[in-house]
């Protein structure tokens, strides 16, 4: 019992770090495709967190919509326009 | 446009994703998930198919698929089952449960392994909502893709 | 006049929100749970499904799901309407 508690605690700490890091990376990246991949990583970590908090319905919805479909839509939208973000000087 | 690696992996992965999405939709009354989640998984498989192949292949793949008809069938089926519930008692009443019709067997109380032939109106509503969600999300991705490749060809 | 009305509205809404905040339960204690108990006890018999979440979403609160489906339909038709201009130019 104790071991699983410590295990889940450690996983949650890891997921929190991943969430914050991928969010910062998604904002800071100049290359928009890399930023979109960082957002997919964010959604995947969020769905893992939902699963650990015992909400598998929300986890499936988050993984399907957030990591799958939104990434595809963003990639198509980026390829419709341009790869690089313009630097505002 | 895309590489051989992506196309090969898509050919291997897409059937598995589509089967998993159908499983989530059909077993919505037994396992976690349901119409919306299964439809989203199914649509992400189709989005993978759309992204990996060229405009010509995608066009000949999706020309025969009436996505708007699927969407309309989903919405009208949901409303129809809700209105059939009005005849019995209230809107969206579960009138098939425990009646012996398809999906209408009673489920045993307490912990049980889960039987597919239970749930009343829930499996029907799951299928209709899943059809609607997969048609809607796929048509969004498809129209974004068709714009992109049209301007590249010109 | 408008400033007076604004002050009155601000006061009334602040009082209402403050009263609501005072009567909230303390952090971490569960909210009122009569409906939860009803769902957990009766869902297997009434909806004859093992998954209580699905029986809430599609049976007890089915009207809400109908609204969600309508939202999705509106989003799709909005996208198609906004982008039809580009798609229809060549066809």
PDB file of N, CA, C and O in Angstrom, chain B residues 3-17 48-49 52-53:
ATOM      1  N   UNK B   3       7.073  11.060 -46.129  1.00  0.00           N
ATOM      2  CA  UNK B   3       8.092  10.051 -46.406  1.00  0.00           C
ATOM      3  C   UNK B   3       7.476   8.660 -46.456  1.00  0.00           C
ATOM      4  O   UNK B   3       6.323   8.450 -46.090  1.00  0.00           O
ATOM      5  N   UNK B   4       8.284   7.709 -46.931  1.00  0.00           N
ATOM      6  CA  UNK B   4       7.834   6.311 -47.015  1.00  0.00           C
ATOM      7  C   UNK B   4       7.580   5.754 -45.620  1.00  0.00           C
ATOM      8  O   UNK B   4       6.659   4.957 -45.408  1.00  0.00           O
ATOM      9  N   UNK B   5       8.398   6.187 -44.642  1.00  0.00           N
ATOM     10  CA  UNK B   5       8.243   5.695 -43.263  1.00  0.00           C
ATOM     11  C   UNK B   5       6.857   6.026 -42.743  1.00  0.00           C
ATOM     12  O   UNK B   5       6.142   5.181 -42.205  1.00  0.00           O
ATOM     13  N   UNK B   6       6.445   7.285 -42.941  1.00  0.00           N
ATOM     14  CA  UNK B   6       5.149   7.710 -42.419  1.00  0.00           C
ATOM     15  C   UNK B   6       4.028   6.938 -43.087  1.00  0.00           C
ATOM     16  O   UNK B   6       3.086   6.479 -42.439  1.00  0.00           O
ATOM     17  N   UNK B   7       4.149   6.752 -44.424  1.00  0.00           N
ATOM     18  CA  UNK B   7       3.058   6.042 -45.127  1.00  0.00           C
ATOM     19  C   UNK B   7       2.957   4.594 -44.676  1.00  0.00           C
ATOM     20  O   UNK B   7       1.861   4.076 -44.439  1.00  0.00           O
ATOM     21  N   UNK B   8       4.123   3.933 -44.499  1.00  0.00           N
ATOM     22  CA  UNK B   8       4.087   2.530 -44.072  1.00  0.00           C
ATOM     23  C   UNK B   8       3.505   2.390 -42.673  1.00  0.00           C
ATOM     24  O   UNK B   8       2.648   1.532 -42.412  1.00  0.00           O
ATOM     25  N   UNK B   9       3.963   3.266 -41.765  1.00  0.00           N
ATOM     26  CA  UNK B   9       3.449   3.196 -40.393  1.00  0.00           C
ATOM     27  C   UNK B   9       1.960   3.493 -40.361  1.00  0.00           C
ATOM     28  O   UNK B   9       1.217   2.906 -39.580  1.00  0.00           O
ATOM     29  N   UNK B  10       1.497   4.398 -41.232  1.00  0.00           N
ATOM     30  CA  UNK B  10       0.075   4.699 -41.277  1.00  0.00           C
ATOM     31  C   UNK B  10      -0.726   3.485 -41.721  1.00  0.00           C
ATOM     32  O   UNK B  10      -1.768   3.170 -41.144  1.00  0.00           O
ATOM     33  N   UNK B  11      -0.184   2.767 -42.747  1.00  0.00           N
ATOM     34  CA  UNK B  11      -0.891   1.566 -43.204  1.00  0.00           C
ATOM     35  C   UNK B  11      -1.001   0.536 -42.100  1.00  0.00           C
ATOM     36  O   UNK B  11      -1.991  -0.178 -42.004  1.00  0.00           O
ATOM     37  N   UNK B  12       0.041   0.447 -41.241  1.00  0.00           N
ATOM     38  CA  UNK B  12      -0.019  -0.558 -40.170  1.00  0.00           C
ATOM     39  C   UNK B  12      -0.910  -0.082 -39.022  1.00  0.00           C
ATOM     40  O   UNK B  12      -1.692  -0.853 -38.477  1.00  0.00           O
ATOM     41  N   UNK B  13      -0.796   1.207 -38.671  1.00  0.00           N
ATOM     42  CA  UNK B  13      -1.435   1.694 -37.445  1.00  0.00           C
ATOM     43  C   UNK B  13      -2.912   1.989 -37.617  1.00  0.00           C
ATOM     44  O   UNK B  13      -3.691   1.792 -36.686  1.00  0.00           O
ATOM     45  N   UNK B  14      -3.318   2.475 -38.806  1.00  0.00           N
ATOM     46  CA  UNK B  14      -4.697   2.953 -38.948  1.00  0.00           C
ATOM     47  C   UNK B  14      -5.760   1.887 -38.664  1.00  0.00           C
ATOM     48  O   UNK B  14      -6.716   2.189 -37.948  1.00  0.00           O
ATOM     49  N   UNK B  15      -5.631   0.650 -39.173  1.00  0.00           N
ATOM     50  CA  UNK B  15      -6.658  -0.334 -38.817  1.00  0.00           C
ATOM     51  C   UNK B  15      -6.765  -0.562 -37.327  1.00  0.00           C
ATOM     52  O   UNK B  15      -7.883  -0.661 -36.789  1.00  0.00           O
ATOM     53  N   UNK B  16      -5.620  -0.592 -36.627  1.00  0.00           N
ATOM     54  CA  UNK B  16      -5.668  -0.807 -35.181  1.00  0.00           C
ATOM     55  C   UNK B  16      -6.400   0.338 -34.495  1.00  0.00           C
ATOM     56  O   UNK B  16      -7.238   0.118 -33.612  1.00  0.00           O
ATOM     57  N   UNK B  17      -6.123   1.590 -34.925  1.00  0.00           N
ATOM     58  CA  UNK B  17      -6.775   2.737 -34.287  1.00  0.00           C
ATOM     59  C   UNK B  17      -8.274   2.715 -34.548  1.00  0.00           C
ATOM     60  O   UNK B  17      -9.090   2.965 -33.659  1.00  0.00           O
ATOM     61  N   UNK B  48      -4.985  10.769 -39.295  1.00  0.00           N
ATOM     62  CA  UNK B  48      -3.665  10.228 -39.649  1.00  0.00           C
ATOM     63  C   UNK B  48      -3.633   9.809 -41.111  1.00  0.00           C
ATOM     64  O   UNK B  48      -2.683  10.114 -41.850  1.00  0.00           O
ATOM     65  N   UNK B  49      -4.716   9.134 -41.544  1.00  0.00           N
ATOM     66  CA  UNK B  49      -4.825   8.716 -42.949  1.00  0.00           C
ATOM     67  C   UNK B  49      -4.797   9.933 -43.877  1.00  0.00           C
ATOM     68  O   UNK B  49      -4.141   9.915 -44.929  1.00  0.00           O
ATOM     69  N   UNK B  52      -1.207  11.610 -44.013  1.00  0.00           N
ATOM     70  CA  UNK B  52      -0.068  10.864 -44.543  1.00  0.00           C
ATOM     71  C   UNK B  52      -0.062  10.810 -46.063  1.00  0.00           C
ATOM     72  O   UNK B  52       1.004  10.727 -46.660  1.00  0.00           O
ATOM     73  N   UNK B  53      -1.239  10.814 -46.699  1.00  0.00           N
ATOM     74  CA  UNK B  53      -1.274  10.548 -48.135  1.00  0.00           C
ATOM     75  C   UNK B  53      -1.437  11.833 -48.932  1.00  0.00           C
ATOM     76  O   UNK B  53      -1.743  12.895 -48.399  1.00  0.00           O
TER      77      UNK B  53
END
